[in-house]
Every structure is written in C-alpha cells, then in structure tokens.
Coordinates of C-alpha atoms in Angstrom, one line a residue:
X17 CA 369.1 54.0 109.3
X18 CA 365.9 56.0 111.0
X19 CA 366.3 59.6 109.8
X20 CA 367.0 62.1 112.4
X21 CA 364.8 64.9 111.7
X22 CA 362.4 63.2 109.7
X23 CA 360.2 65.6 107.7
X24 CA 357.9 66.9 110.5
X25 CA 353.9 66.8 108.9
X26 CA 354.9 63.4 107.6
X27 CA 355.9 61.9 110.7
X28 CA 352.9 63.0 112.4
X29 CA 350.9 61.5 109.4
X30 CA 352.5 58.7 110.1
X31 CA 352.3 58.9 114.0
X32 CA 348.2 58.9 113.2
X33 CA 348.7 55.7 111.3
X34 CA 347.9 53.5 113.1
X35 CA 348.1 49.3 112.5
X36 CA 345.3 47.3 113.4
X37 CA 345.8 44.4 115.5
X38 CA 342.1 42.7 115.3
X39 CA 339.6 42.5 117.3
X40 CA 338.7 40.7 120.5
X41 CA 335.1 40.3 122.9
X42 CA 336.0 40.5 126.3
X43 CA 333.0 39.3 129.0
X44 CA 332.7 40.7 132.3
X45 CA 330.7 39.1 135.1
X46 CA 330.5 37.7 138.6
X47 CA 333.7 35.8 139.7
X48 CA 330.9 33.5 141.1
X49 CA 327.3 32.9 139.7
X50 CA 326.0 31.2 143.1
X51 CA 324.3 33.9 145.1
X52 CA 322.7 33.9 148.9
X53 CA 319.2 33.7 148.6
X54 CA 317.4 37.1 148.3
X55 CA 321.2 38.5 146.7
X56 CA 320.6 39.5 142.7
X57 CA 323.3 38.8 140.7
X58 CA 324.9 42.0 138.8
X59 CA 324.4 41.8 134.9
X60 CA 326.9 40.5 133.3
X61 CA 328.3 42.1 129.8
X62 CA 330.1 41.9 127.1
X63 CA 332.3 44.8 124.7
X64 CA 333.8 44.3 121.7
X65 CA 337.3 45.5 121.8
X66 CA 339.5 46.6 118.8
X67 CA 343.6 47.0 119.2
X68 CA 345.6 49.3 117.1
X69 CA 349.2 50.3 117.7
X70 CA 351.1 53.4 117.1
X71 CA 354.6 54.4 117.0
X72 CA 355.9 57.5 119.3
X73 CA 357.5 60.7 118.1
X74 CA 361.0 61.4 119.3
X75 CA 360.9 64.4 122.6
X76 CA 363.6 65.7 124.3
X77 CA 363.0 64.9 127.4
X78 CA 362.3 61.5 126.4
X79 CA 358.3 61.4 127.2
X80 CA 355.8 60.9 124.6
X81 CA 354.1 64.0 123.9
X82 CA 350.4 64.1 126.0
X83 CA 349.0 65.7 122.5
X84 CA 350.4 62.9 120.2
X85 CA 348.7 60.1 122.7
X86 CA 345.6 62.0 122.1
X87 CA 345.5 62.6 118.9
X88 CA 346.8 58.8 118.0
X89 CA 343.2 57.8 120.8
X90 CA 341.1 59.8 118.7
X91 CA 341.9 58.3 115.4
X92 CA 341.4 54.6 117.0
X93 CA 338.1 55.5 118.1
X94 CA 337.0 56.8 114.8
X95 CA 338.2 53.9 113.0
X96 CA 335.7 51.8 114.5
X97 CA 332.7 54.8 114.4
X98 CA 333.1 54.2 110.7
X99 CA 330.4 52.6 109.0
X100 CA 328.2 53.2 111.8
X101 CA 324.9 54.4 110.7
X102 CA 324.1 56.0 106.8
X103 CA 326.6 59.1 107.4
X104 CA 329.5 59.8 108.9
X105 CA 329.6 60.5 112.6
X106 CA 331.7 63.4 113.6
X107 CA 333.6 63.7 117.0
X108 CA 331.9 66.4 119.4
X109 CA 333.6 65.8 122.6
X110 CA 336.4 63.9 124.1
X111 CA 337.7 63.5 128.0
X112 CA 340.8 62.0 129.0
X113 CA 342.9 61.7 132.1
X114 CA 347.1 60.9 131.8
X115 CA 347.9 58.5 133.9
X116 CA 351.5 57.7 133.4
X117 CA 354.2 59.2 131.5
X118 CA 354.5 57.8 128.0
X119 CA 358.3 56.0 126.8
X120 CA 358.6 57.8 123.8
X121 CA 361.1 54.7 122.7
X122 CA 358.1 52.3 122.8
X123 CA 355.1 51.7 120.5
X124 CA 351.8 52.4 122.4
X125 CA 348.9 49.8 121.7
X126 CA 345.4 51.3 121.8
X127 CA 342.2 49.4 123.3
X128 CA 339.1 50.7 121.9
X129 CA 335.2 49.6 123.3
X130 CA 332.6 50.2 121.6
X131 CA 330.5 51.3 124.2
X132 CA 326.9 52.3 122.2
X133 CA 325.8 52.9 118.8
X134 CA 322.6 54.9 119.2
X135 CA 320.5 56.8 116.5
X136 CA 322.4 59.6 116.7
X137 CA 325.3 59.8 119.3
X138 CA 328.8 56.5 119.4
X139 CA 330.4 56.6 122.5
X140 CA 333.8 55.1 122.5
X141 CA 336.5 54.4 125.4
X142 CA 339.7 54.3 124.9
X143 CA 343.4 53.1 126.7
X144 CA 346.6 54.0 126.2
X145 CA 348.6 51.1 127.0
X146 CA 353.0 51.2 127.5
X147 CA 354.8 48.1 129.4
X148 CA 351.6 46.6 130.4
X149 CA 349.8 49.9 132.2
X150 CA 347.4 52.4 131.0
X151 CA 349.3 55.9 130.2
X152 CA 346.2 57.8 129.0
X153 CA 342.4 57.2 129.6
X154 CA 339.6 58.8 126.9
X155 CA 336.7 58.5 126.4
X156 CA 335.0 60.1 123.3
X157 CA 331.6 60.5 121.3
X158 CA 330.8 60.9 117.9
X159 CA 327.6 62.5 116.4
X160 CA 325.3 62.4 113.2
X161 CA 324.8 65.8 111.8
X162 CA 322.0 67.3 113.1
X163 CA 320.2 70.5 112.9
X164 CA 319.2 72.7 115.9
X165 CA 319.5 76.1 117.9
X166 CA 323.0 77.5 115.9
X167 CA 325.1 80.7 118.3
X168 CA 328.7 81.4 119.4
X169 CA 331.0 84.2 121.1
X170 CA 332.6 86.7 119.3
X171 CA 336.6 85.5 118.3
X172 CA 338.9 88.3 120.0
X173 CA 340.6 90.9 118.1
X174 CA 343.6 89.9 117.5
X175 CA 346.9 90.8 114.9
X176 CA 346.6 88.8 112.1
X177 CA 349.0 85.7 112.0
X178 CA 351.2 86.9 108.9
X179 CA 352.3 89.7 111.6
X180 CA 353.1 87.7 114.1
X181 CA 356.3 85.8 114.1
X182 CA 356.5 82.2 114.4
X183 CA 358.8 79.9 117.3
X184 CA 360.1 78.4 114.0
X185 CA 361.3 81.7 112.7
X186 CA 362.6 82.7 116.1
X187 CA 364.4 79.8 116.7
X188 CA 366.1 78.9 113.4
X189 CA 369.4 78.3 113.8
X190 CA 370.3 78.4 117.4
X191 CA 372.7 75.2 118.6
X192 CA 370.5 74.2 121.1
X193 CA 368.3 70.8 121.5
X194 CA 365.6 72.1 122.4
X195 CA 365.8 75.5 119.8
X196 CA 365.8 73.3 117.4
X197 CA 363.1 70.2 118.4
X198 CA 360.8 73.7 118.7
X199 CA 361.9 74.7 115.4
X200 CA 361.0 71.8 113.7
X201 CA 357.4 70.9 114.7
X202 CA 354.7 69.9 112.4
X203 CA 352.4 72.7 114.2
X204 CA 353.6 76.4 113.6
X205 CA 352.7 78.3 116.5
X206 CA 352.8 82.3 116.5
X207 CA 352.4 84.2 120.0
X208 CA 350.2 87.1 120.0
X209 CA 351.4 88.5 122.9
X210 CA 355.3 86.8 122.9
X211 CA 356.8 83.4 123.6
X212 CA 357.5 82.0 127.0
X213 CA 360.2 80.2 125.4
X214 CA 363.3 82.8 125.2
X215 CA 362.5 84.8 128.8
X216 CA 359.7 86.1 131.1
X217 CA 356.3 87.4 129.8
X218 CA 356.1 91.5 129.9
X219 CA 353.0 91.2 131.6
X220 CA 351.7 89.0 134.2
X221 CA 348.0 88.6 132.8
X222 CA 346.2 84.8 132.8
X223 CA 345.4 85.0 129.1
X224 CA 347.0 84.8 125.6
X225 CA 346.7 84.3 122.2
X226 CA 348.3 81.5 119.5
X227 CA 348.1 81.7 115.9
X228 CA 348.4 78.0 114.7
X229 CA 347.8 75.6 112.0
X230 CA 350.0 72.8 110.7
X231 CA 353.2 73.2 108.8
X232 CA 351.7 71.6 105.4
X233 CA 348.8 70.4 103.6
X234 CA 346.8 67.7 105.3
X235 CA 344.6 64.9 103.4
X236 CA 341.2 65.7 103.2
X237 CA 340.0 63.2 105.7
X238 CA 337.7 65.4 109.4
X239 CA 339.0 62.7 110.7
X240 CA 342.6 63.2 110.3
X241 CA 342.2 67.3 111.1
X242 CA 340.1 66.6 114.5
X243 CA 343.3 64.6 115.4
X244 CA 345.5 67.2 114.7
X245 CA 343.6 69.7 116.6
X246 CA 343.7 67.2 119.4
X247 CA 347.2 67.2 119.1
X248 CA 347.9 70.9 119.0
X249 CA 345.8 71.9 121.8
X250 CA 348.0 70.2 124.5
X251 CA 351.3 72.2 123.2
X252 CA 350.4 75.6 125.2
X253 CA 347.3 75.5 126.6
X254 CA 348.8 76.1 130.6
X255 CA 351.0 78.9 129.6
X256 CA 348.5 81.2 130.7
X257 CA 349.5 80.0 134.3
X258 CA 353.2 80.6 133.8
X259 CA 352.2 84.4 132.6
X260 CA 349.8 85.3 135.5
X261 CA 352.8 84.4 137.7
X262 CA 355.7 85.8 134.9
X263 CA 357.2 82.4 134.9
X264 CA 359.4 81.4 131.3
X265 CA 359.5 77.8 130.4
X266 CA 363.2 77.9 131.2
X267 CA 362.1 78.6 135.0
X268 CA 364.6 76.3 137.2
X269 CA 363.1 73.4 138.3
X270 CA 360.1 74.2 137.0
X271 CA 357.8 71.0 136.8
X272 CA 354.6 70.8 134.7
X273 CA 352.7 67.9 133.5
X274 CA 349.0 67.4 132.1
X275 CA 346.6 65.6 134.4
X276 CA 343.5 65.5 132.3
X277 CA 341.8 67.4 128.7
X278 CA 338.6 67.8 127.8
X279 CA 337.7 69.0 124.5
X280 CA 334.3 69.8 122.8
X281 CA 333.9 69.7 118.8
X282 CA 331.7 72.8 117.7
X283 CA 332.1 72.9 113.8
X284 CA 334.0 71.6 111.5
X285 CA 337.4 73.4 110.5
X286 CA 340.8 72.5 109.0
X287 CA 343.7 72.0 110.9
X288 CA 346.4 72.9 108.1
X289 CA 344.4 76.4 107.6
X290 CA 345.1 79.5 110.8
X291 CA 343.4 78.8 113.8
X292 CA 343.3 81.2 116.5
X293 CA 343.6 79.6 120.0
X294 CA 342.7 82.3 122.6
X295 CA 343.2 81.0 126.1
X296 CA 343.0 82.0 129.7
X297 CA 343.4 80.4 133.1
X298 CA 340.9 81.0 135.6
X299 CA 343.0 79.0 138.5
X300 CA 345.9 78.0 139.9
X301 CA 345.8 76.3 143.5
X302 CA 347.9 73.4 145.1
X303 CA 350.4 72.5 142.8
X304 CA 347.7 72.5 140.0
X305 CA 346.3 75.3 137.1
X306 CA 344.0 75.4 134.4
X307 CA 343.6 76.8 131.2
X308 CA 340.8 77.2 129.4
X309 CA 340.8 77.7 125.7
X310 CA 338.6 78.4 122.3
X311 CA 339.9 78.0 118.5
X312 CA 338.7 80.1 116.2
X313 CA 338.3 79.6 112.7
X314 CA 340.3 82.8 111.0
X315 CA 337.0 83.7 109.8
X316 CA 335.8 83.8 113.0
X317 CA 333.7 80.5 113.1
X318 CA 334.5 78.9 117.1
X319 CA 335.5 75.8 115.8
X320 CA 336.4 73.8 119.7
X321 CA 336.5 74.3 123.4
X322 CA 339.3 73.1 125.5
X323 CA 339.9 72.6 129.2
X324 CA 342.8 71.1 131.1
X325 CA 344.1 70.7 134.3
X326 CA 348.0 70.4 134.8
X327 CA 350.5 69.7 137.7
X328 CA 351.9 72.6 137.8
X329 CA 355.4 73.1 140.6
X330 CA 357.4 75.6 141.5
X331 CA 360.7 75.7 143.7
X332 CA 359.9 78.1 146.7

C-alpha cells in the first residue's frame, strides 16, 4: 500500500530519480528531396535523443507541481552533460515555458537533445511529455568552470531565518488539506514579511522576502542541489503580485498559473543550507505578472537569478 504522507525530502529524492529509457537518433529533413531548379534544399540533421521518466508528487489540486517538472528537466539534462569534457560542467541558465497542466496521477517521460557540446558551454533541450503532449518546454546550458571578471549586489538586510517562523510551524496541526500538504513539504519556507496563506498582506508593497532551504540533508551531488533550487523557486516567486494588490492565496476565485521561468546559475550553493530568496514584481498587466527574484547564500554570496511570468486572474 503507497504511503500517504511519505517522508517528504525522500520523496522528492525520489521524484529526481529518474529511470532511463535509452536512447534514440531522430533525423529531420525535407519531406521531399526533389527540388525546382535554382530552389536549395534545407540541411537536413540529426539529434541524439535520450528518454528518462519520472513519477509525480501528489498536489491537492491534482496538478503536478510547475517546480517539480523543472527540477525533474534539469536532472535529465545533466545526466547526459556528464562525461562531457575533463570536468564537470555546471548548469548556468535554464528557460522554460509550461504548456499544459501536468496529471499529477501520471509518470512524465522526459526527451532530452543534445543540442552542442562545445569547448566550454552544452546546451540541452528538453520536453515534458503527459498523454502524448508536451506539458513543459526547457531548454538549458551547462558550463566548464572558468575564470573571469567576478561582482554581485549586496543581499538585503533581512531578520535572520531562526527568527522567522516557518509555514510548517504555523500550520501544524490544523484539519485542513491544504494546512497540512503546506505543512509537510520537503522545502521549509519562512516569510520575512508574513505568509499570504492565513489572510491579506499588511502592506500592499511588490516585494518580499523567504527564508528557505530543504527540510533535510541532501547527497552531495551540484547536481541534485541545482534541482532543488529549481524546484523551490516556482513555490512563491508571484506572491509579490498578490501583495502589491493585498490579495491572500485564499482570494475567491482567484486563478494563477505559471507561463514561463527563467533562471540564471551564479555560484555554486547548497540547497539543504538557508537561502534567502528576495523577490519583487515589477508588473502586472492583462491577466499576467511578474516576479523577479535573487537567492542569496546566508553568507551573502548571490547564488541565482529568477524570472517568471504567470497568469495571473482576478474576479472583478
């Protein structure tokens, strides 16, 4: 019988293990190869594809997570960077448009091209794939380590995390679904300035601040902590949007969903240690916003950039 609240780090452990289903060269070139005179033929090409497949974490509303999707895309791709060149290539950046809301009842099966293996820089695209259609798009690169011009902003000032209670702490205990599915993630999250979760924000300003870091100790594998940083960055990244406007998550008929994330890999941190997300949203315009955000090391160190876009609806 599936356990029904599975410990939570190890099912995400889990969730990042992914199966490999081999491999597979797909061609791609004219549907005919008789052309009009004076016409040139396009090139023709070919990519080597590798499958993996992935299980989906329990939500609910019954939609896979947008963060889990990423994070699962991410460790696909660097499976096949691996071996690549005489040391390990580290992600830098990652771009990726949702396309479809994920079954969170259903595997997903990953398609991975290898797009280029230069000198320095793999770049890597990646599908999503549920019921036969593409739920999440990436594409991703990977870099050697390299030397060059080295400077970064400032990290905010901020209370320190141990002062700062946690959703898990504030939501221990309550008979409610949702309380508890909050309760029990494998991130712990800690609101500078106040959830969104239990009423309205006290003021209506387009930034924040989250304490976060992951619930227990991860394996000592970049790989596996640039996948949970993936993961964590889509949990509250457009809440700046609901506080500009002093909107709580338990707005009715509220509707939000992420459209697309972008994500830039500065240095390297761990994702089981405090990380400082400070975020903002500059926007919000028809039906859309857009948060902006930088982790902090809590050192300081600026550890990643985000960026996303949601779909963002309110009842008039």
């Amino acid at each position: 019988m599936t356990d029904p609240h599975p410990d939570p780090l190890v099912d995400l452990l889990q969730t990042l293990d992914l199966e490999e289903l081999g491999s597979a060269q797909v061609s791609v070139q004219p549907r005919s190869l008789a052309a009009a005179p004076g016409v040139e033929l396009p090139d023709t090409f070919a990519e080597d594809v590798t499958l993996f497949r992935g299980s989906s974490q329990k939500q609910p509303h019954g939609r896979v997570f947008g963060g889990q999707v990423l994070a699962q895309g991410v460790v696909a791709s660097g499976r096949t960077v691996a071996g690549v060149g005489d040391v390990r290539r580290r992600l830098h950046s990652l771009h990726a448009y949702f396309m479809r809301p994920g079954d969170d009842t259903q595997p997903i099966t990953f398609s991975v091209e290898r797009m280029r293996d230069g000198r320095s820089f793999s770049t890597r695209r990646v599908h999503a794939v549920q019921h036969g259609h593409p739920i999440l798009s990436m594409s991703t690169s990977w870099q050697a380590p390299d030397g060059g011009l080295d400077h970064q902003d400032t990290a905010p000032q901020v209370p320190d995390p141990e002062s700062v209670p946690s959703l898990a702490e504030l939501f221990a205990g309550l008979d409610d679904p949702r309380a508890q599915h909050i309760s029990r993630r494998a991130i712990e999250l800690r609101h500078v300035e106040g959830n969104l979760f239990a009423g309205p924000p006290a003021e209506q300003v387009a930034e924040q601040h989250v304490w976060m870091r992951a619930v227990g100790r991860l394996p000592d594998d970049p790989l596996v902590h640039d996948a949970v940083l993936a993961y964590a960055s889509d949990y509250s990244l457009l809440e700046p949007v609901l506080r500009r406007h002093g909107l709580p998550w338990t707005t009715r008929g509220l509707k939000m969903a992420s459209l697309d994330h972008a994500m830039w890999f500065h240095r390297p941190a761990r994702a089981d240690e405090w990380v400082l997300y400070s975020q903002e949203s500059p926007s919000a315009q028809g039906g859309r916003g857009l948060g902006i955000g930088r982790m902090f090391s809590a050192d300081g160190t600026l550890v990643a950039t985000v960026a996303q876009e949601g779909m963002v609806r309110v009842p008039e």
